[in-house]
mmCIF file with all atom_site columns, C-alpha atoms in Angstrom:
data_model
loop_
_atom_site.group_PDB
_atom_site.id
_atom_site.type_symbol
_atom_site.label_atom_id
_atom_site.label_alt_id
_atom_site.label_comp_id
_atom_site.label_asym_id
_atom_site.label_entity_id
_atom_site.label_seq_id
_atom_site.pdbx_PDB_ins_code
_atom_site.Cartn_x
_atom_site.Cartn_y
_atom_site.Cartn_z
_atom_site.occupancy
_atom_site.B_iso_or_equiv
_atom_site.pdbx_formal_charge
_atom_site.auth_seq_id
_atom_site.auth_comp_id
_atom_site.auth_asym_id
_atom_site.auth_atom_id
_atom_site.pdbx_PDB_model_num
ATOM 1   C CA . ASP Y 1 1   ? 22.358 65.266 112.857 1.00 78.00 ? 132 ASP Y CA 1
ATOM 2   C CA . ILE Y 1 2   ? 23.150 61.790 114.328 1.00 85.00 ? 133 ILE Y CA 1
ATOM 3   C CA . LYS Y 1 3   ? 26.797 62.342 113.613 1.00 85.00 ? 134 LYS Y CA 1
ATOM 4   C CA . THR Y 1 4   ? 26.920 65.584 115.644 1.00 91.00 ? 135 THR Y CA 1
ATOM 5   C CA . THR Y 1 5   ? 25.021 64.124 118.389 1.00 91.00 ? 136 THR Y CA 1
ATOM 6   C CA . LEU Y 1 6   ? 27.162 61.079 118.702 1.00 87.00 ? 137 LEU Y CA 1
ATOM 7   C CA . ARG Y 1 7   ? 30.284 63.067 118.628 1.00 90.00 ? 138 ARG Y CA 1
ATOM 8   C CA . ARG Y 1 8   ? 29.005 65.511 121.362 1.00 90.00 ? 139 ARG Y CA 1
ATOM 9   C CA . PHE Y 1 9   ? 28.058 62.242 123.414 1.00 89.00 ? 140 PHE Y CA 1
ATOM 10  C CA . ILE Y 1 10  ? 31.519 60.861 123.144 1.00 89.00 ? 141 ILE Y CA 1
ATOM 11  C CA . VAL Y 1 11  ? 33.185 64.123 124.099 1.00 89.00 ? 142 VAL Y CA 1
ATOM 12  C CA . ASN Y 1 12  ? 31.034 64.908 126.813 1.00 87.00 ? 143 ASN Y CA 1
ATOM 13  C CA . ARG Y 1 13  ? 30.185 61.462 128.318 1.00 87.00 ? 144 ARG Y CA 1
ATOM 14  C CA . VAL Y 1 14  ? 33.081 59.098 127.322 1.00 90.00 ? 145 VAL Y CA 1
ATOM 15  C CA . LEU Y 1 15  ? 36.252 61.423 127.146 1.00 90.00 ? 146 LEU Y CA 1
ATOM 16  C CA . SER Y 1 16  ? 35.538 63.605 129.925 1.00 90.00 ? 147 SER Y CA 1
ATOM 17  C CA . ASP Y 1 17  ? 33.793 63.865 133.208 1.00 90.00 ? 148 ASP Y CA 1
ATOM 18  C CA . SER Y 1 18  ? 32.231 66.839 134.934 1.00 89.00 ? 149 SER Y CA 1
ATOM 19  C CA . LYS Y 1 19  ? 32.584 65.480 138.547 1.00 90.00 ? 150 LYS Y CA 1
ATOM 20  C CA . VAL Y 1 20  ? 36.263 64.422 138.132 1.00 90.00 ? 151 VAL Y CA 1
ATOM 21  C CA . LEU Y 1 21  ? 36.921 68.069 136.646 1.00 87.00 ? 152 LEU Y CA 1
ATOM 22  C CA . ARG Y 1 22  ? 35.285 69.736 139.618 1.00 88.00 ? 153 ARG Y CA 1
ATOM 23  C CA . LYS Y 1 23  ? 37.219 67.434 142.031 1.00 89.00 ? 154 LYS Y CA 1
ATOM 24  C CA . TYR Y 1 24  ? 40.511 68.966 140.964 1.00 88.00 ? 155 TYR Y CA 1
ATOM 25  C CA . THR Y 1 25  ? 39.374 72.660 140.035 1.00 87.00 ? 156 THR Y CA 1
ATOM 26  C CA . LYS Y 1 26  ? 36.819 73.146 142.711 1.00 83.00 ? 157 LYS Y CA 1
ATOM 27  C CA . GLY Y 1 27  ? 34.866 75.126 140.165 1.00 78.00 ? 158 GLY Y CA 1
ATOM 28  C CA . ARG Y 1 28  ? 37.495 77.924 140.190 1.00 81.00 ? 159 ARG Y CA 1
ATOM 29  C CA . CYS Y 1 29  ? 38.771 77.219 136.646 1.00 79.00 ? 160 CYS Y CA 1
ATOM 30  C CA . LYS Y 1 30  ? 38.401 75.134 133.427 1.00 80.00 ? 161 LYS Y CA 1
ATOM 31  C CA . VAL Y 1 31  ? 41.316 73.117 133.561 1.00 80.00 ? 162 VAL Y CA 1
ATOM 32  C CA . PRO Y 1 32  ? 43.388 71.879 136.572 1.00 82.00 ? 163 PRO Y CA 1
ATOM 33  C CA . SER Y 1 33  ? 46.887 73.352 136.945 1.00 82.00 ? 164 SER Y CA 1
ATOM 34  C CA . MET Y 1 34  ? 50.085 72.642 138.750 1.00 81.00 ? 165 MET Y CA 1
ATOM 35  C CA . LYS Y 1 35  ? 50.165 69.739 141.069 1.00 79.00 ? 166 LYS Y CA 1
ATOM 36  C CA . PHE Y 1 36  ? 46.523 69.044 140.269 1.00 85.00 ? 167 PHE Y CA 1
ATOM 37  C CA . GLU Y 1 37  ? 47.057 68.636 136.708 1.00 87.00 ? 168 GLU Y CA 1
ATOM 38  C CA . ALA Y 1 38  ? 48.936 65.292 136.751 1.00 88.00 ? 169 ALA Y CA 1
ATOM 39  C CA . ASN Y 1 39  ? 46.486 63.910 139.311 1.00 90.00 ? 170 ASN Y CA 1
ATOM 40  C CA . TYR Y 1 40  ? 43.487 64.892 137.025 1.00 89.00 ? 171 TYR Y CA 1
ATOM 41  C CA . LYS Y 1 41  ? 45.063 63.383 133.769 1.00 90.00 ? 172 LYS Y CA 1
ATOM 42  C CA . ALA Y 1 42  ? 45.858 60.195 135.496 1.00 90.00 ? 173 ALA Y CA 1
ATOM 43  C CA . GLU Y 1 43  ? 42.243 59.830 136.840 1.00 92.00 ? 174 GLU Y CA 1
ATOM 44  C CA . ILE Y 1 44  ? 40.573 60.873 133.743 1.00 92.00 ? 175 ILE Y CA 1
ATOM 45  C CA . GLN Y 1 45  ? 42.686 58.562 131.660 1.00 90.00 ? 176 GLN Y CA 1
ATOM 46  C CA . GLY Y 1 46  ? 41.756 55.541 133.804 1.00 90.00 ? 177 GLY Y CA 1
ATOM 47  C CA . LEU Y 1 47  ? 38.165 56.357 133.719 1.00 93.00 ? 178 LEU Y CA 1
ATOM 48  C CA . VAL Y 1 48  ? 38.280 56.855 129.959 1.00 92.00 ? 179 VAL Y CA 1
ATOM 49  C CA . LEU Y 1 49  ? 39.906 53.648 129.443 1.00 90.00 ? 180 LEU Y CA 1
ATOM 50  C CA . TYR Y 1 50  ? 37.436 51.882 131.524 1.00 90.00 ? 181 TYR Y CA 1
ATOM 51  C CA . ARG Y 1 51  ? 34.529 53.352 129.795 1.00 92.00 ? 182 ARG Y CA 1
ATOM 52  C CA . LEU Y 1 52  ? 35.918 52.315 126.386 1.00 91.00 ? 183 LEU Y CA 1
ATOM 53  C CA . PHE Y 1 53  ? 36.254 48.829 127.465 1.00 89.00 ? 184 PHE Y CA 1
ATOM 54  C CA . VAL Y 1 54  ? 32.826 48.674 128.747 1.00 90.00 ? 185 VAL Y CA 1
ATOM 55  C CA . ILE Y 1 55  ? 31.598 49.882 125.335 1.00 91.00 ? 186 ILE Y CA 1
ATOM 56  C CA . VAL Y 1 56  ? 33.747 47.431 123.423 1.00 90.00 ? 187 VAL Y CA 1
ATOM 57  C CA . PHE Y 1 57  ? 32.497 44.344 125.695 1.00 89.00 ? 188 PHE Y CA 1
ATOM 58  C CA . PHE Y 1 58  ? 29.126 45.604 125.536 1.00 91.00 ? 189 PHE Y CA 1
ATOM 59  C CA . LEU Y 1 59  ? 29.067 45.569 121.745 1.00 90.00 ? 190 LEU Y CA 1
ATOM 60  C CA . ASP Y 1 60  ? 30.985 42.333 121.651 1.00 88.00 ? 191 ASP Y CA 1
ATOM 61  C CA . ARG Y 1 61  ? 28.330 40.553 123.834 1.00 88.00 ? 192 ARG Y CA 1
ATOM 62  C CA . ALA Y 1 62  ? 25.346 42.008 121.972 1.00 88.00 ? 193 ALA Y CA 1
ATOM 63  C CA . LYS Y 1 63  ? 26.817 40.899 118.616 1.00 84.00 ? 194 LYS Y CA 1
ATOM 64  C CA . SER Y 1 64  ? 27.615 37.267 119.898 1.00 83.00 ? 195 SER Y CA 1
ATOM 65  C CA . LYS Y 1 65  ? 24.236 36.883 121.273 1.00 82.00 ? 196 LYS Y CA 1
ATOM 66  C CA . GLY Y 1 66  ? 22.600 38.116 118.125 1.00 79.00 ? 197 GLY Y CA 1
ATOM 67  C CA . ILE Y 1 67  ? 21.127 41.192 119.788 1.00 85.00 ? 198 ILE Y CA 1
ATOM 68  C CA . LEU Y 1 68  ? 23.001 43.498 117.306 1.00 80.00 ? 199 LEU Y CA 1
ATOM 69  C CA . THR Y 1 69  ? 22.608 42.383 113.812 1.00 75.00 ? 200 THR Y CA 1
ATOM 70  C CA . GLN Y 1 70  ? 24.629 45.236 112.265 1.00 79.00 ? 201 GLN Y CA 1
ATOM 71  C CA . ARG Y 1 71  ? 28.300 44.885 111.311 1.00 78.00 ? 202 ARG Y CA 1
ATOM 72  C CA . LEU Y 1 72  ? 30.797 45.864 114.220 1.00 83.00 ? 203 LEU Y CA 1
ATOM 73  C CA . PHE Y 1 73  ? 33.677 46.258 111.629 1.00 82.00 ? 204 PHE Y CA 1
ATOM 74  C CA . VAL Y 1 74  ? 33.987 47.769 108.056 1.00 79.00 ? 205 VAL Y CA 1
ATOM 75  C CA . ARG Y 1 75  ? 33.866 45.127 105.429 1.00 71.00 ? 206 ARG Y CA 1
ATOM 76  C CA . GLY Y 1 76  ? 37.482 44.314 104.257 1.00 69.00 ? 207 GLY Y CA 1
ATOM 77  C CA . SER Y 1 77  ? 39.069 46.020 107.075 1.00 76.00 ? 208 SER Y CA 1
ATOM 78  C CA . GLN Y 1 78  ? 42.297 44.575 108.728 1.00 79.00 ? 209 GLN Y CA 1
ATOM 79  C CA . VAL Y 1 79  ? 40.516 45.032 112.120 1.00 84.00 ? 210 VAL Y CA 1
ATOM 80  C CA . ASN Y 1 80  ? 37.750 42.692 111.654 1.00 82.00 ? 211 ASN Y CA 1
ATOM 81  C CA . SER Y 1 81  ? 37.173 41.201 115.072 1.00 85.00 ? 212 SER Y CA 1
ATOM 82  C CA . THR Y 1 82  ? 37.028 42.505 118.638 1.00 88.00 ? 213 THR Y CA 1
ATOM 83  C CA . SER Y 1 83  ? 40.393 40.692 119.555 1.00 88.00 ? 214 SER Y CA 1
ATOM 84  C CA . ALA Y 1 84  ? 42.101 42.366 116.587 1.00 87.00 ? 215 ALA Y CA 1
ATOM 85  C CA . PHE Y 1 85  ? 40.697 45.833 117.748 1.00 90.00 ? 216 PHE Y CA 1
ATOM 86  C CA . LEU Y 1 86  ? 42.049 45.322 121.316 1.00 89.00 ? 217 LEU Y CA 1
ATOM 87  C CA . HIS Y 1 87  ? 45.287 44.275 119.936 1.00 87.00 ? 218 HIS Y CA 1
ATOM 88  C CA . GLU Y 1 88  ? 45.502 47.461 117.718 1.00 88.00 ? 219 GLU Y CA 1
ATOM 89  C CA . PHE Y 1 89  ? 44.152 49.799 120.535 1.00 88.00 ? 220 PHE Y CA 1
ATOM 90  C CA . CYS Y 1 90  ? 46.703 48.354 123.014 1.00 87.00 ? 221 CYS Y CA 1
ATOM 91  C CA . LYS Y 1 91  ? 49.576 48.744 120.448 1.00 85.00 ? 222 LYS Y CA 1
ATOM 92  C CA . GLU Y 1 92  ? 48.546 52.437 119.935 1.00 86.00 ? 223 GLU Y CA 1
ATOM 93  C CA . PHE Y 1 93  ? 47.598 53.668 123.339 1.00 85.00 ? 224 PHE Y CA 1
ATOM 94  C CA . LEU Y 1 94  ? 48.788 51.217 126.151 1.00 82.00 ? 225 LEU Y CA 1
ATOM 95  C CA . ALA Y 1 95  ? 52.676 51.108 125.955 1.00 73.00 ? 226 ALA Y CA 1
ATOM 96  C CA . ALA Y 1 96  ? 54.421 47.863 127.016 1.00 75.00 ? 227 ALA Y CA 1
ATOM 97  C CA . GLU Y 1 97  ? 51.055 46.435 127.947 1.00 74.00 ? 228 GLU Y CA 1
ATOM 98  C CA . GLY Y 1 98  ? 51.848 43.024 125.967 1.00 78.00 ? 229 GLY Y CA 1
ATOM 99  C CA . ASN Y 1 99  ? 48.977 40.641 125.157 1.00 80.00 ? 230 ASN Y CA 1
ATOM 100 C CA . ILE Y 1 100 ? 45.987 42.517 126.486 1.00 82.00 ? 231 ILE Y CA 1
ATOM 101 C CA . LEU Y 1 101 ? 43.901 39.251 125.986 1.00 82.00 ? 232 LEU Y CA 1
ATOM 102 C CA . LYS Y 1 102 ? 45.696 37.519 128.493 1.00 84.00 ? 233 LYS Y CA 1
ATOM 103 C CA . HIS Y 1 103 ? 45.414 40.363 130.944 1.00 83.00 ? 234 HIS Y CA 1
ATOM 104 C CA . ILE Y 1 104 ? 41.650 40.666 130.607 1.00 83.00 ? 235 ILE Y CA 1
ATOM 105 C CA . ALA Y 1 105 ? 41.268 36.723 130.622 1.00 83.00 ? 236 ALA Y CA 1
ATOM 106 C CA . ARG Y 1 106 ? 42.813 36.823 134.219 1.00 84.00 ? 237 ARG Y CA 1
ATOM 107 C CA . MET Y 1 107 ? 39.911 39.031 135.205 1.00 81.00 ? 238 MET Y CA 1
ATOM 108 C CA . GLY Y 1 108 ? 37.296 36.421 133.852 1.00 83.00 ? 239 GLY Y CA 1
ATOM 109 C CA . LEU Y 1 109 ? 36.717 38.450 130.538 1.00 81.00 ? 240 LEU Y CA 1
ATOM 110 C CA . GLU Y 1 110 ? 36.813 37.120 127.157 1.00 82.00 ? 241 GLU Y CA 1
ATOM 111 C CA . VAL Y 1 111 ? 35.791 38.309 123.550 1.00 82.00 ? 242 VAL Y CA 1
ATOM 112 C CA . CYS Y 1 112 ? 33.226 36.428 121.970 1.00 77.00 ? 243 CYS Y CA 1
ATOM 113 C CA . VAL Y 1 113 ? 33.174 37.826 118.234 1.00 67.00 ? 244 VAL Y CA 1
ATOM 114 C CA . PRO Y 1 114 ? 35.653 35.795 116.128 1.00 70.00 ? 245 PRO Y CA 1
ATOM 115 C CA . ARG Y 1 115 ? 37.349 36.844 113.076 1.00 69.00 ? 246 ARG Y CA 1
ATOM 116 C CA . PRO Y 1 116 ? 34.845 36.660 110.193 1.00 71.00 ? 247 PRO Y CA 1
ATOM 117 C CA . ASP Y 1 117 ? 34.950 34.036 107.527 1.00 72.00 ? 248 ASP Y CA 1
ATOM 118 C CA . PRO Y 1 118 ? 36.701 35.605 104.672 1.00 77.00 ? 249 PRO Y CA 1
ATOM 119 C CA . ILE Y 1 119 ? 33.612 34.566 102.321 1.00 79.00 ? 250 ILE Y CA 1
ATOM 120 C CA . ASN Y 1 120 ? 31.303 36.729 104.427 1.00 74.00 ? 251 ASN Y CA 1
ATOM 121 C CA . GLU Y 1 121 ? 33.711 39.850 103.697 1.00 74.00 ? 252 GLU Y CA 1
ATOM 122 C CA . ILE Y 1 122 ? 33.298 39.474 100.008 1.00 79.00 ? 253 ILE Y CA 1
ATOM 123 C CA . ASN Y 1 123 ? 31.250 42.359 98.519  1.00 78.00 ? 254 ASN Y CA 1
ATOM 124 C CA . PHE Y 1 124 ? 28.966 40.503 95.981  1.00 82.00 ? 255 PHE Y CA 1
ATOM 125 C CA . HIS Y 1 125 ? 27.661 43.788 94.348  1.00 82.00 ? 256 HIS Y CA 1
ATOM 126 C CA . THR Y 1 126 ? 29.537 44.977 91.335  1.00 81.00 ? 257 THR Y CA 1
ATOM 127 C CA . LYS Y 1 127 ? 28.981 46.824 87.966  1.00 81.00 ? 258 LYS Y CA 1
ATOM 128 C CA . GLN Y 1 128 ? 32.354 45.740 86.546  1.00 83.00 ? 259 GLN Y CA 1
ATOM 129 C CA . LEU Y 1 129 ? 32.839 42.725 84.489  1.00 83.00 ? 260 LEU Y CA 1
ATOM 130 C CA . ARG Y 1 130 ? 36.380 42.381 85.519  1.00 83.00 ? 261 ARG Y CA 1
ATOM 131 C CA . ASN Y 1 131 ? 35.283 41.707 89.145  1.00 85.00 ? 262 ASN Y CA 1
ATOM 132 C CA . LEU Y 1 132 ? 33.998 38.441 88.099  1.00 89.00 ? 263 LEU Y CA 1
ATOM 133 C CA . SER Y 1 133 ? 37.558 37.203 87.215  1.00 90.00 ? 264 SER Y CA 1
ATOM 134 C CA . ASP Y 1 134 ? 38.307 35.692 90.537  1.00 92.00 ? 265 ASP Y CA 1
ATOM 135 C CA . GLY Y 1 135 ? 35.088 33.415 90.417  1.00 92.00 ? 266 GLY Y CA 1
ATOM 136 C CA . PHE Y 1 136 ? 33.632 34.337 93.652  1.00 93.00 ? 267 PHE Y CA 1
ATOM 137 C CA . LEU Y 1 137 ? 30.748 36.387 92.226  1.00 92.00 ? 268 LEU Y CA 1
ATOM 138 C CA . LEU Y 1 138 ? 29.906 33.819 89.390  1.00 93.00 ? 269 LEU Y CA 1
ATOM 139 C CA . ALA Y 1 139 ? 30.125 31.090 92.384  1.00 93.00 ? 270 ALA Y CA 1
ATOM 140 C CA . ARG Y 1 140 ? 27.524 32.935 94.333  1.00 91.00 ? 271 ARG Y CA 1
ATOM 141 C CA . LEU Y 1 141 ? 25.236 33.614 91.331  1.00 90.00 ? 272 LEU Y CA 1
ATOM 142 C CA . THR Y 1 142 ? 25.404 29.857 90.550  1.00 90.00 ? 273 THR Y CA 1
ATOM 143 C CA . GLU Y 1 143 ? 24.344 29.139 94.206  1.00 90.00 ? 274 GLU Y CA 1
ATOM 144 C CA . ILE Y 1 144 ? 21.439 31.545 94.046  1.00 88.00 ? 275 ILE Y CA 1
ATOM 145 C CA . GLU Y 1 145 ? 20.077 30.773 90.763  1.00 85.00 ? 276 GLU Y CA 1
ATOM 146 C CA . SER Y 1 146 ? 20.324 27.021 91.290  1.00 84.00 ? 277 SER Y CA 1
ATOM 147 C CA . ARG Y 1 147 ? 18.935 27.330 94.672  1.00 87.00 ? 278 ARG Y CA 1
ATOM 148 C CA . ALA Y 1 148 ? 22.122 25.567 96.190  1.00 87.00 ? 279 ALA Y CA 1
ATOM 149 C CA . PRO Y 1 149 ? 23.013 26.183 99.933  1.00 89.00 ? 280 PRO Y CA 1
ATOM 150 C CA . TYR Y 1 150 ? 25.076 29.359 100.556 1.00 86.00 ? 281 TYR Y CA 1
ATOM 151 C CA . LYS Y 1 151 ? 28.748 28.435 100.495 1.00 87.00 ? 282 LYS Y CA 1
ATOM 152 C CA . SER Y 1 152 ? 28.227 25.117 98.861  1.00 90.00 ? 283 SER Y CA 1
ATOM 153 C CA . LEU Y 1 153 ? 30.164 26.028 95.971  1.00 92.00 ? 284 LEU Y CA 1
ATOM 154 C CA . LEU Y 1 154 ? 32.072 29.172 97.449  1.00 91.00 ? 285 LEU Y CA 1
ATOM 155 C CA . SER Y 1 155 ? 33.581 26.894 100.033 1.00 90.00 ? 286 SER Y CA 1
ATOM 156 C CA . LYS Y 1 156 ? 35.410 24.915 97.183  1.00 92.00 ? 287 LYS Y CA 1
ATOM 157 C CA . LEU Y 1 157 ? 37.139 28.093 95.891  1.00 92.00 ? 288 LEU Y CA 1
ATOM 158 C CA . LYS Y 1 158 ? 40.709 29.188 96.807  1.00 91.00 ? 289 LYS Y CA 1
ATOM 159 C CA . GLN Y 1 159 ? 41.055 32.261 98.819  1.00 86.00 ? 290 GLN Y CA 1
ATOM 160 C CA . PRO Y 1 160 ? 41.868 35.193 98.663  1.00 81.00 ? 291 PRO Y CA 1
ATOM 161 C CA . GLY Y 1 161 ? 41.743 34.683 94.840  1.00 84.00 ? 292 GLY Y CA 1
ATOM 162 C CA . ASN Y 1 162 ? 44.133 37.426 93.840  1.00 84.00 ? 293 ASN Y CA 1
ATOM 163 C CA . LEU Y 1 163 ? 46.740 35.157 92.466  1.00 90.00 ? 294 LEU Y CA 1
ATOM 164 C CA . LEU Y 1 164 ? 46.270 33.919 88.843  1.00 93.00 ? 295 LEU Y CA 1
ATOM 165 C CA . ALA Y 1 165 ? 46.352 30.100 89.875  1.00 94.00 ? 296 ALA Y CA 1
ATOM 166 C CA . GLN Y 1 166 ? 43.716 30.613 92.378  1.00 93.00 ? 297 GLN Y CA 1
ATOM 167 C CA . LYS Y 1 167 ? 41.537 32.517 89.896  1.00 93.00 ? 298 LYS Y CA 1
ATOM 168 C CA . LEU Y 1 168 ? 41.872 29.863 87.170  1.00 95.00 ? 299 LEU Y CA 1
ATOM 169 C CA . HIS Y 1 169 ? 41.120 27.122 89.778  1.00 95.00 ? 300 HIS Y CA 1
ATOM 170 C CA . ASN Y 1 170 ? 37.930 29.241 90.915  1.00 94.00 ? 301 ASN Y CA 1
ATOM 171 C CA . VAL Y 1 171 ? 36.500 29.845 87.531  1.00 94.00 ? 302 VAL Y CA 1
ATOM 172 C CA . LYS Y 1 172 ? 36.982 26.389 86.346  1.00 94.00 ? 303 LYS Y CA 1
ATOM 173 C CA . CYS Y 1 173 ? 35.198 25.180 89.401  1.00 94.00 ? 304 CYS Y CA 1
ATOM 174 C CA . VAL Y 1 174 ? 32.176 27.558 88.425  1.00 94.00 ? 305 VAL Y CA 1
ATOM 175 C CA . LEU Y 1 175 ? 32.150 26.487 84.940  1.00 93.00 ? 306 LEU Y CA 1
ATOM 176 C CA . ASP Y 1 176 ? 32.372 22.767 85.860  1.00 93.00 ? 307 ASP Y CA 1
ATOM 177 C CA . LYS Y 1 177 ? 29.427 23.110 88.235  1.00 91.00 ? 308 LYS Y CA 1
ATOM 178 C CA . LEU Y 1 178 ? 27.375 24.724 85.351  1.00 91.00 ? 309 LEU Y CA 1
ATOM 179 C CA . VAL Y 1 179 ? 28.238 22.036 82.967  1.00 91.00 ? 310 VAL Y CA 1
ATOM 180 C CA . GLU Y 1 180 ? 27.368 19.398 85.762  1.00 89.00 ? 311 GLU Y CA 1
ATOM 181 C CA . ARG Y 1 181 ? 24.003 21.083 86.081  1.00 86.00 ? 312 ARG Y CA 1
ATOM 182 C CA . GLY Y 1 182 ? 23.462 20.557 82.398  1.00 86.00 ? 313 GLY Y CA 1
ATOM 183 C CA . ILE Y 1 183 ? 24.089 24.230 81.256  1.00 86.00 ? 314 ILE Y CA 1
ATOM 184 C CA . ILE Y 1 184 ? 25.545 24.272 77.752  1.00 84.00 ? 315 ILE Y CA 1
ATOM 185 C CA . LEU Y 1 185 ? 28.333 26.819 77.580  1.00 86.00 ? 316 LEU Y CA 1
ATOM 186 C CA . ASP Y 1 186 ? 29.303 28.501 74.208  1.00 85.00 ? 317 ASP Y CA 1
ATOM 187 C CA . ASP Y 1 187 ? 32.709 27.529 72.827  1.00 83.00 ? 318 ASP Y CA 1
ATOM 188 C CA . GLU Y 1 188 ? 34.055 30.948 73.124  1.00 83.00 ? 319 GLU Y CA 1
ATOM 189 C CA . ILE Y 1 189 ? 33.697 30.753 76.959  1.00 89.00 ? 320 ILE Y CA 1
ATOM 190 C CA . SER Y 1 190 ? 36.999 29.592 78.409  1.00 91.00 ? 321 SER Y CA 1
ATOM 191 C CA . VAL Y 1 191 ? 38.712 29.852 81.785  1.00 92.00 ? 322 VAL Y CA 1
ATOM 192 C CA . PRO Y 1 192 ? 41.470 32.023 80.704  1.00 93.00 ? 323 PRO Y CA 1
ATOM 193 C CA . ASP Y 1 193 ? 39.221 34.616 78.978  1.00 91.00 ? 324 ASP Y CA 1
ATOM 194 C CA . ILE Y 1 194 ? 37.005 34.934 82.082  1.00 92.00 ? 325 ILE Y CA 1
ATOM 195 C CA . VAL Y 1 195 ? 39.986 35.275 84.353  1.00 93.00 ? 326 VAL Y CA 1
ATOM 196 C CA . GLY Y 1 196 ? 41.639 37.856 82.077  1.00 91.00 ? 327 GLY Y CA 1
ATOM 197 C CA . GLY Y 1 197 ? 38.610 39.890 82.192  1.00 89.00 ? 328 GLY Y CA 1
ATOM 198 C CA . LYS Y 1 198 ? 37.555 39.712 78.521  1.00 90.00 ? 329 LYS Y CA 1
ATOM 199 C CA . GLU Y 1 199 ? 34.401 41.403 77.946  1.00 89.00 ? 330 GLU Y CA 1
ATOM 200 C CA . GLU Y 1 200 ? 32.684 39.412 75.119  1.00 91.00 ? 331 GLU Y CA 1
ATOM 201 C CA . PRO Y 1 201 ? 33.162 36.019 76.650  1.00 89.00 ? 332 PRO Y CA 1
ATOM 202 C CA . THR Y 1 202 ? 32.306 37.228 80.127  1.00 90.00 ? 333 THR Y CA 1
ATOM 203 C CA . GLU Y 1 203 ? 29.008 38.826 78.609  1.00 91.00 ? 334 GLU Y CA 1
ATOM 204 C CA . THR Y 1 204 ? 28.185 35.728 76.646  1.00 90.00 ? 335 THR Y CA 1
ATOM 205 C CA . LEU Y 1 205 ? 28.490 33.735 79.971  1.00 90.00 ? 336 LEU Y CA 1
ATOM 206 C CA . LEU Y 1 206 ? 26.267 36.072 81.707  1.00 89.00 ? 337 LEU Y CA 1
ATOM 207 C CA . TRP Y 1 207 ? 23.677 36.120 79.052  1.00 90.00 ? 338 TRP Y CA 1
ATOM 208 C CA . THR Y 1 208 ? 23.876 32.118 78.879  1.00 88.00 ? 339 THR Y CA 1
ATOM 209 C CA . LEU Y 1 209 ? 23.144 32.193 82.655  1.00 87.00 ? 340 LEU Y CA 1
ATOM 210 C CA . ALA Y 1 210 ? 20.276 34.630 82.375  1.00 86.00 ? 341 ALA Y CA 1
ATOM 211 C CA . ALA Y 1 211 ? 18.737 32.348 79.520  1.00 86.00 ? 342 ALA Y CA 1
ATOM 212 C CA . GLN Y 1 212 ? 19.090 29.058 81.550  1.00 81.00 ? 343 GLN Y CA 1
ATOM 213 C CA . PHE Y 1 213 ? 18.056 30.417 84.911  1.00 76.00 ? 344 PHE Y CA 1
ATOM 214 C CA . GLY Y 1 214 ? 15.448 32.634 83.577  1.00 69.00 ? 345 GLY Y CA 1
ATOM 215 C CA . LEU Y 1 215 ? 16.580 35.897 84.793  1.00 63.00 ? 346 LEU Y CA 1
#
């Protein structure tokens, strides 16, 4: 089980250290006590912090160089960049540290992975018609089927697309682009209906695109 193995590695190799433990116990007990306890905790905390930073910067460099292709952060998460992670980590575990990025910059270190483009955070997979109401999925479908460059239409949409005015603008942009490409839209297909999530006009639009694009 990869999760069990990873958990064991983190506990045994990142969050603890047998050499440091032996230094303060001399092998006579499992946990340091009395005056050795405070010294042990201080040293192991510094060592763990160092290891965590090594992991963070290793992943940051690997991602920025294209060596690591997988996502570092969960799609849609508020913590979506290395700098955001370091800020949150500092806020939770390093009291009164201030701006940690300034501190590490003085050491000649800097994070490379920027905050992602919000468009890249959009999940373009859906089974619900109502998820088409903000225009982003329709725009991406239009780009793909018309063989237009990625973001050629998406970049014209207003983000985050959760306000009514933004949705109306976005869907209108998509429908205008379809008409511009010579696609004839049924009279029942209207911007307010698509934004409102009405099933019949939305389904009609999808069937129209399927017929025009040969899906």
